[in-house]
Amino acid sequence: MRLPPDFENKFRNLMNPAEFDEFITALNGSRTAGLRLNSLKADLREWQRISPFETRPVPWSGYGFYIDDDSRPGTHPYYHAGLYYIQEPSAMLPAEVLNAGPEDRVLDLCAAPGGKTVALAASMRNRGFLLANDINPKRIKALVKNIELCGITNTVVTNESPSRLSLFYDGFFSKILLDVPCSGEGMFRKDPDAVKSWSKYKSEELQGLQREIFDQAYRMLSPGGTMVYSTCTFSPEENEQNIAYFLKTYPDLYLIDIPKNFGIEPGRPDWADGNPEILKTARLWPHRVEGEGHFVALLGRYGEFTPDERCHKSGEPLKSFEEFCDRVLTRKPEGIYFVDRSHLNIIPPGFIHNEKLRIVKTGLYLGEEVYRKFEPSQAFAMALDWDDVKRKKGFSPDDPDLIRYLKGETLFVEGEKGYIMVGIENYPAGWGKIDNHQMKNLYPKGWRKAR
C-alpha cells in the first residue's frame, strides 16, 4: 500500500522509531474481517453447531468472530436469515462499551449503515427505545435494510441533522453512541479509496465538525447518562484532543475507564493537553490488536437519570391484521400499535410520533391494508420466531429451491391458498403466497441474491 507521505511524516514524529516501524508494517499487512452473531436470532451454542465458516472469537466482543477474508459471508443463506452482521472487529468495541440494556433510551446519532445499531438493539434484547439517526439520505436505505434484516423491533429511524434532532429530545437519552464522521485512517487496509481520499479530509477541519455534533449529542444526553465517542481514525486531533476539549467545555462530564485487555492500549495524554484522565480512553492499533483500528471513549454525565413519562397509547390493530394473525400465526404480536392511514406499526415505549421530524421507520412496520386484506411486510417476517408461524416451509441452506426463492423466482409449492412463511431451516426469511400450486415470491427486490 502506498500511504500518503504527510500521514507517514505525522506519525513518524508522534511515535518512537520502533513503534512507527511496527505501525507502518501492520498497515501494509492483510486486513482483518469479522462478523457479529445476531443474538436475537441464535445463541452461541447454536452458532457453534451450524456455523458454515471457520471462526475465532473476537476477544472484546461477546458475539464477535474473526473469519477468513475470502469466506464471503454475505452470499450465504444465513446472511439472508439475519443470523449475523458483517462487521470489522475493531468496530465492535463501541457498542460493547456502551452496554445498553432493555430499560434504556438509546440514541445512535450517526448510525448508517447500521452495524452498531443492530448490536445495540441486540444488547437491549429488542426492548426499550432505540433511535437511529443519520443525516445522509443516501445512507438511510442501508440502515433500514440492516435493521429489518436483523429482526429489530425497538428502533425508530430518522433522517435529521443533530441540531434539529436535539430540539425534540433535549436531555432525553440515557445512553448515546456517537461514532462521528472522521478521516477514516482505520479504513486504509480495508478500503483503498480511503487512502486516496485522505488528503481531502483534514483532521483540523473534521475536528470542528466533530465538536459541533458532540455539542448536540450532549444536549440530548440525560443527567446520569453515558455516551460513547468513537472514531475509526488514528488522528490525535480527532481523538485525544477532542476528549480534552470536551472535558474542559462541559464540567459535568467525566471519563469512565475502559479496560485495557487483549492488546487494547490507553489514549495518549501527551498528544493532547497532558490530562491523565485521557488514559481511560482506548486505542485499538493494527500493530497491537487483530483489527483495523479504532478510538473509543466512555463519558458519563453527573446527575441523576429521571425516567421520561411520555407514552403513546396503543391504537386498535386493523381488523384485517387480526384476521391475518388468526390464519397465519400462532399468536398476535404484543406492543403499542400505531396506525398511519392504512399502515400498521408497533412502536417502542417512549416514542411519540411527531410529523415535524423526518421519520423513515416507525418501530416495527407490520404491513398495510389493501382492499380490506392485510399484506404483511418483510420487516414483520424477519421479526417473527419460527414457532410464531402456523403456515411455513423451511429449506436447507443448500436446497436449490431456497436459492431460487432468494433470487425472487416462483416456486411450485402444495398447500392451502394464502400467505406462507419461507424459512432457512427454522429461521424466517420472508413471505410467499400460495395460489394454484404456485407460490408467488414476495421476497423484496432490493434484498435478492444476484442471478
XYZ file of C-alpha atoms in Angstrom:
451
model
C 0.000 0.000 0.000
C 1.251 3.476 -0.870
C 0.463 5.571 2.190
C 0.186 9.381 1.928
C 3.618 10.934 2.705
C 2.029 13.519 5.047
C 0.386 10.712 7.007
C 3.689 8.877 7.420
C 5.548 12.025 8.420
C 2.905 12.901 11.001
C 3.138 9.582 12.826
C 6.899 9.321 12.449
C 7.047 12.500 14.554
C 4.488 11.243 17.074
C 5.841 7.721 17.653
C 9.202 6.344 18.642
C 11.051 4.721 15.703
C 10.381 1.106 16.752
C 6.650 1.623 17.164
C 6.402 3.627 13.959
C 8.004 0.763 12.007
C 5.550 -1.720 13.560
C 2.625 0.579 12.739
C 3.571 1.046 9.086
C 4.325 -2.667 8.679
C 0.886 -3.509 10.048
C -0.819 -1.064 7.682
C 0.885 -2.801 4.790
C -0.269 -6.213 6.009
C -3.509 -8.122 5.447
C -6.785 -6.670 6.624
C -8.983 -8.388 9.208
C -12.571 -9.481 8.598
C -15.286 -10.376 11.047
C -18.945 -10.941 11.723
C -21.095 -10.425 14.793
C -23.663 -13.078 15.640
C -27.189 -11.684 15.995
C -28.160 -12.887 19.465
C -31.811 -12.080 18.720
C -31.780 -14.950 16.229
C -29.316 -17.514 17.607
C -27.199 -18.128 20.705
C -23.518 -19.051 20.807
C -24.121 -22.781 21.257
C -26.474 -22.858 18.282
C -23.977 -20.911 16.183
C -21.181 -23.331 17.024
C -23.413 -26.133 15.770
C -24.471 -24.563 12.467
C -21.651 -22.156 11.529
C -20.549 -22.726 7.908
C -17.322 -20.756 8.464
C -14.058 -21.265 10.255
C -14.257 -18.678 13.038
C -12.326 -17.436 16.067
C -13.782 -15.262 18.843
C -13.078 -11.528 18.882
C -11.899 -11.132 22.494
C -13.532 -7.762 23.207
C -16.927 -8.738 21.763
C -19.310 -11.256 23.303
C -20.715 -12.251 19.908
C -17.933 -11.257 17.503
C -15.889 -13.651 15.376
C -12.948 -13.423 13.043
C -13.473 -15.013 9.657
C -11.260 -15.587 6.646
C -11.336 -12.603 4.317
C -12.308 -14.840 1.376
C -15.189 -16.702 3.090
C -17.839 -14.366 1.565
C -20.401 -14.467 4.401
C -22.686 -12.062 2.547
C -23.506 -14.746 -0.020
C -24.535 -17.465 2.437
C -28.271 -18.036 3.078
C -27.732 -17.492 6.811
C -26.947 -13.865 5.997
C -30.423 -13.616 4.433
C -31.868 -15.016 7.657
C -30.253 -12.166 9.614
C -28.163 -14.523 11.739
C -25.141 -12.231 11.654
C -23.921 -8.797 10.658
C -20.645 -8.438 8.766
C -18.503 -6.042 10.787
C -14.821 -5.220 11.143
C -13.674 -6.473 14.582
C -12.370 -3.126 15.927
C -15.744 -1.533 15.178
C -17.440 -3.968 17.572
C -15.965 -2.292 20.653
C -18.060 0.943 20.885
C -21.421 -0.826 21.273
C -19.885 -3.268 23.764
C -18.558 -0.370 25.846
C -21.902 1.469 25.875
C -23.570 -1.681 27.283
C -27.154 -0.659 26.511
C -29.882 -2.551 28.360
C -33.618 -3.285 27.982
C -34.687 -0.321 30.104
C -32.531 2.271 28.325
C -33.458 5.043 25.928
C -30.613 4.964 23.417
C -29.531 7.220 20.554
C -27.218 6.141 17.739
C -26.685 9.598 16.266
C -24.569 8.829 13.166
C -25.966 5.364 12.605
C -25.619 4.327 8.937
C -25.003 1.689 7.721
C -26.241 0.158 10.976
C -23.631 -2.216 12.397
C -23.567 -0.519 15.767
C -27.352 -0.006 15.736
C -28.133 -3.704 15.419
C -25.537 -4.501 18.104
C -27.228 -2.026 20.456
C -30.693 -3.465 19.740
C -29.436 -6.981 20.463
C -27.861 -5.787 23.718
C -31.237 -4.255 24.617
C -32.934 -7.571 23.723
C -35.238 -5.650 21.368
C -36.756 -3.742 24.281
C -36.542 -0.116 25.381
C -36.335 2.675 22.798
C -33.525 2.990 20.274
C -33.407 5.968 17.913
C -31.087 5.509 14.935
C -30.384 8.713 13.030
C -28.278 9.632 10.032
C -28.111 12.962 8.257
C -27.249 11.428 4.866
C -30.413 10.368 2.966
C -28.387 8.138 0.626
C -27.199 6.012 3.567
C -30.600 5.653 5.207
C -31.729 2.812 2.927
C -28.832 0.601 4.019
C -29.535 1.453 7.658
C -33.213 0.481 7.369
C -32.432 -2.735 5.500
C -29.905 -3.878 8.088
C -32.308 -3.136 10.934
C -35.079 -5.092 9.237
C -32.799 -7.947 8.177
C -31.744 -8.493 11.794
C -35.329 -8.551 13.091
C -35.005 -5.334 15.103
C -38.326 -4.117 16.523
C -37.476 -1.399 19.093
C -35.924 1.118 16.703
C -37.133 4.332 15.094
C -35.064 5.701 12.185
C -34.807 9.426 11.481
C -33.042 11.394 8.760
C -32.234 14.612 10.599
C -29.355 16.912 11.409
C -28.154 16.565 15.006
C -29.151 20.177 15.693
C -32.764 19.601 14.622
C -33.000 16.293 16.447
C -31.828 17.931 19.667
C -34.817 20.289 19.550
C -37.122 17.311 20.126
C -35.017 15.190 22.505
C -33.396 17.615 24.930
C -31.923 15.622 27.860
C -33.911 12.538 26.830
C -31.465 9.668 26.252
C -29.836 7.594 28.966
C -27.196 6.320 26.552
C -25.779 7.744 23.314
C -23.447 6.211 20.764
C -21.577 8.885 18.829
C -19.453 7.297 16.117
C -18.540 10.527 14.358
C -17.519 11.129 10.732
C -13.723 11.080 10.663
C -10.677 10.935 8.405
C -11.015 7.144 8.255
C -7.395 6.145 8.662
C -8.549 2.893 10.228
C -10.070 2.033 6.846
C -6.768 2.121 4.955
C -6.272 -1.646 4.748
C -9.952 -2.294 4.096
C -10.662 0.379 1.510
C -8.039 1.715 -0.939
C -10.287 4.707 -1.630
C -9.791 5.786 1.995
C -6.069 6.177 1.248
C -6.747 8.141 -1.925
C -9.212 10.495 -0.252
C -7.227 11.011 2.971
C -5.728 14.337 1.913
C -9.216 15.713 1.195
C -10.348 15.274 4.796
C -8.116 17.339 7.036
C -8.191 16.369 10.699
C -8.355 20.017 11.776
C -11.491 20.606 9.699
C -13.125 17.359 10.832
C -12.311 18.240 14.422
C -14.597 21.259 14.171
C -17.422 19.169 12.704
C -16.997 16.523 15.394
C -17.228 19.145 18.117
C -20.396 20.590 16.601
C -22.002 17.133 16.516
C -20.864 16.422 20.072
C -22.475 19.689 21.255
C -25.855 18.437 20.034
C -25.330 14.939 21.426
C -24.516 16.453 24.816
C -27.815 18.357 24.729
C -29.682 15.084 24.240
C -27.847 13.175 26.992
C -29.742 12.965 30.275
C -28.015 13.747 33.569
C -26.795 10.412 34.913
C -26.422 9.117 31.364
C -23.396 7.790 29.476
C -22.076 8.432 25.987
C -19.525 6.664 23.800
C -17.458 8.863 21.483
C -15.648 6.818 18.830
C -13.773 7.156 15.552
C -12.001 4.883 13.086
C -9.026 7.230 12.781
C -5.601 7.344 14.471
C -5.518 11.155 14.414
C -4.896 12.822 17.832
C -6.804 15.908 16.636
C -9.970 13.824 16.265
C -9.387 11.657 19.334
C -7.419 12.753 22.418
C -7.557 16.452 21.586
C -11.337 16.316 21.220
C -11.724 14.481 24.522
C -9.551 17.079 26.261
C -11.752 19.812 24.748
C -14.983 18.096 25.859
C -13.757 17.720 29.443
C -12.850 21.415 29.605
C -16.033 22.611 27.893
C -18.507 20.506 29.863
C -17.634 20.426 33.593
C -20.355 17.860 34.315
C -18.729 15.274 32.026
C -16.176 12.741 33.216
C -14.350 9.771 31.687
C -15.091 6.175 32.670
C -12.161 3.796 32.355
C -12.328 1.245 29.523
C -10.474 -1.996 30.445
C -7.193 -2.377 28.557
C -7.172 -6.068 27.657
C -6.282 -8.080 24.551
C -3.746 -5.529 23.284
C -6.072 -2.535 23.649
C -3.984 0.469 24.738
C -4.869 3.681 26.582
C -5.202 7.001 24.839
C -2.147 9.251 24.868
C -2.434 12.342 27.065
C 0.802 13.783 25.639
C -0.904 14.019 22.245
C -3.436 16.428 23.795
C -3.146 18.662 26.876
C -1.486 16.110 29.142
C -4.622 15.384 31.202
C -4.006 11.912 32.722
C -7.746 11.187 32.574
C -7.243 10.525 28.852
C -5.556 7.256 29.859
C -9.111 5.988 30.482
C -9.859 6.099 26.737
C -8.997 3.185 24.454
C -6.988 2.861 21.269
C -7.080 -0.215 19.050
C -3.946 -0.135 16.911
C -3.446 -2.524 13.966
C 0.050 -3.346 15.265
C -1.295 -4.196 18.742
C -4.618 -5.950 18.108
C -6.094 -8.021 15.308
C -8.216 -5.272 13.839
C -8.138 -2.244 11.563
C -8.104 0.369 14.318
C -10.487 2.417 16.469
C -10.574 5.024 19.231
C -13.219 4.760 21.970
C -14.031 6.995 24.951
C -16.797 6.427 27.504
C -18.123 9.613 29.083
C -20.537 9.945 31.971
C -22.637 12.959 32.895
C -23.027 13.844 36.558
C -26.568 13.924 37.881
C -29.472 11.579 38.308
C -31.306 9.985 35.436
C -35.024 10.786 35.505
C -37.296 8.487 33.513
C -39.431 10.285 30.953
C -43.141 9.699 31.480
C -44.152 10.285 27.883
C -46.001 7.392 26.325
C -48.125 6.689 23.286
C -51.456 4.993 23.820
C -51.916 1.874 21.739
C -54.329 2.150 18.856
C -56.630 -0.611 17.724
C -54.990 -3.031 15.292
C -56.590 -3.253 11.884
C -59.302 -5.900 11.722
C -57.649 -7.349 8.633
C -54.416 -7.721 10.626
C -56.176 -9.686 13.342
C -57.692 -11.939 10.687
C -54.220 -12.443 9.201
C -52.823 -13.373 12.622
C -55.626 -15.904 13.171
C -54.904 -17.606 9.833
C -51.113 -17.493 9.679
C -49.675 -17.019 13.164
C -49.862 -18.840 16.491
C -50.225 -15.557 18.375
C -50.762 -11.864 17.769
C -47.660 -9.715 18.489
C -47.776 -7.624 21.646
C -46.914 -3.941 21.794
C -48.119 -0.399 21.191
C -49.984 -0.345 17.880
C -49.766 2.755 15.729
C -51.953 3.131 12.641
C -50.920 5.608 9.957
C -53.717 5.594 7.397
C -53.612 2.012 6.035
C -50.178 1.218 7.511
C -49.709 -0.601 10.810
C -46.678 -0.377 13.117
C -45.672 -1.414 16.612
C -43.758 1.461 18.202
C -41.290 1.325 21.107
C -42.296 2.711 24.532
C -41.249 6.321 24.997
C -41.583 7.238 21.317
C -44.089 9.924 20.375
C -44.759 10.342 16.677
C -44.038 13.888 15.523
C -44.787 14.958 11.963
C -42.136 17.694 12.179
C -39.394 15.049 12.233
C -38.222 13.222 9.115
C -39.118 9.741 10.329
C -38.084 6.989 7.948
C -39.022 3.954 10.034
C -41.500 3.913 12.921
C -40.604 0.916 15.065
C -41.689 -2.408 13.572
C -43.587 -1.933 10.318
C -46.109 -4.788 10.223
C -47.696 -4.144 6.851
C -50.543 -2.460 5.005
C -54.254 -2.957 4.484
C -55.163 -3.141 0.778
C -58.813 -3.670 -0.219
C -59.593 -4.848 3.335
C -56.883 -7.505 3.174
C -53.709 -7.294 5.215
C -50.392 -7.527 3.356
C -47.524 -8.324 5.762
C -44.153 -6.636 5.421
C -40.699 -8.152 5.082
C -39.731 -6.483 8.364
C -42.581 -8.346 10.075
C -41.382 -11.658 8.659
C -37.844 -11.102 9.960
C -39.079 -10.109 13.423
C -41.027 -13.337 13.955
C -39.810 -16.522 15.573
C -40.317 -19.737 13.643
C -42.676 -21.002 16.356
C -44.852 -17.897 15.939
C -45.980 -19.099 12.497
C -48.565 -21.769 11.641
C -48.135 -21.774 7.874
C -44.464 -22.180 6.969
C -41.988 -24.117 4.876
C -38.309 -24.423 5.741
C -35.493 -25.226 3.322
C -31.954 -26.379 3.982
C -29.275 -23.789 3.100
C -28.159 -25.798 0.069
C -31.648 -26.526 -1.297
C -31.917 -25.241 -4.919
C -35.491 -24.097 -4.208
C -34.223 -21.841 -1.429
C -31.708 -20.248 -3.773
C -34.486 -19.735 -6.311
C -36.611 -18.086 -3.626
C -33.782 -15.745 -2.612
C -33.384 -14.804 -6.279
C -37.082 -13.897 -6.487
C -38.285 -16.833 -8.576
C -41.688 -18.531 -8.381
C -41.758 -21.921 -6.623
C -44.141 -24.848 -7.023
C -45.492 -25.491 -3.534
C -48.521 -27.505 -2.437
C -50.668 -26.059 0.304
C -53.661 -24.009 1.290
C -54.180 -20.777 -0.597
C -52.743 -17.714 1.124
C -49.630 -16.450 2.879
C -46.845 -18.783 3.961
C -43.543 -18.136 5.738
C -40.417 -19.291 3.911
C -37.541 -20.231 6.163
C -33.879 -21.175 6.019
C -34.149 -24.250 8.215
C -36.105 -22.794 11.160
C -35.085 -19.152 10.613
C -37.623 -16.867 8.884
C -36.513 -15.433 5.542
C -39.660 -13.903 4.039
C -43.198 -14.385 2.769
C -44.702 -16.266 -0.129
C -48.305 -16.558 -1.266
C -49.703 -19.869 -2.485
C -52.277 -19.988 -5.251
C -52.984 -22.903 -7.600
C -49.898 -24.969 -6.660
C -47.581 -21.996 -7.148
C -46.018 -19.758 -4.571
C -45.806 -16.124 -5.557
C -42.435 -14.830 -4.388
C -42.713 -11.851 -2.029
C -39.008 -11.564 -1.234
C -38.115 -7.844 -1.693
C -36.363 -6.963 -4.934
C -33.663 -4.970 -3.164
C -32.754 -7.964 -0.983
C -32.475 -10.640 -3.679
C -29.383 -12.642 -4.480
C -27.728 -11.820 -7.787
C -28.693 -14.181 -10.565
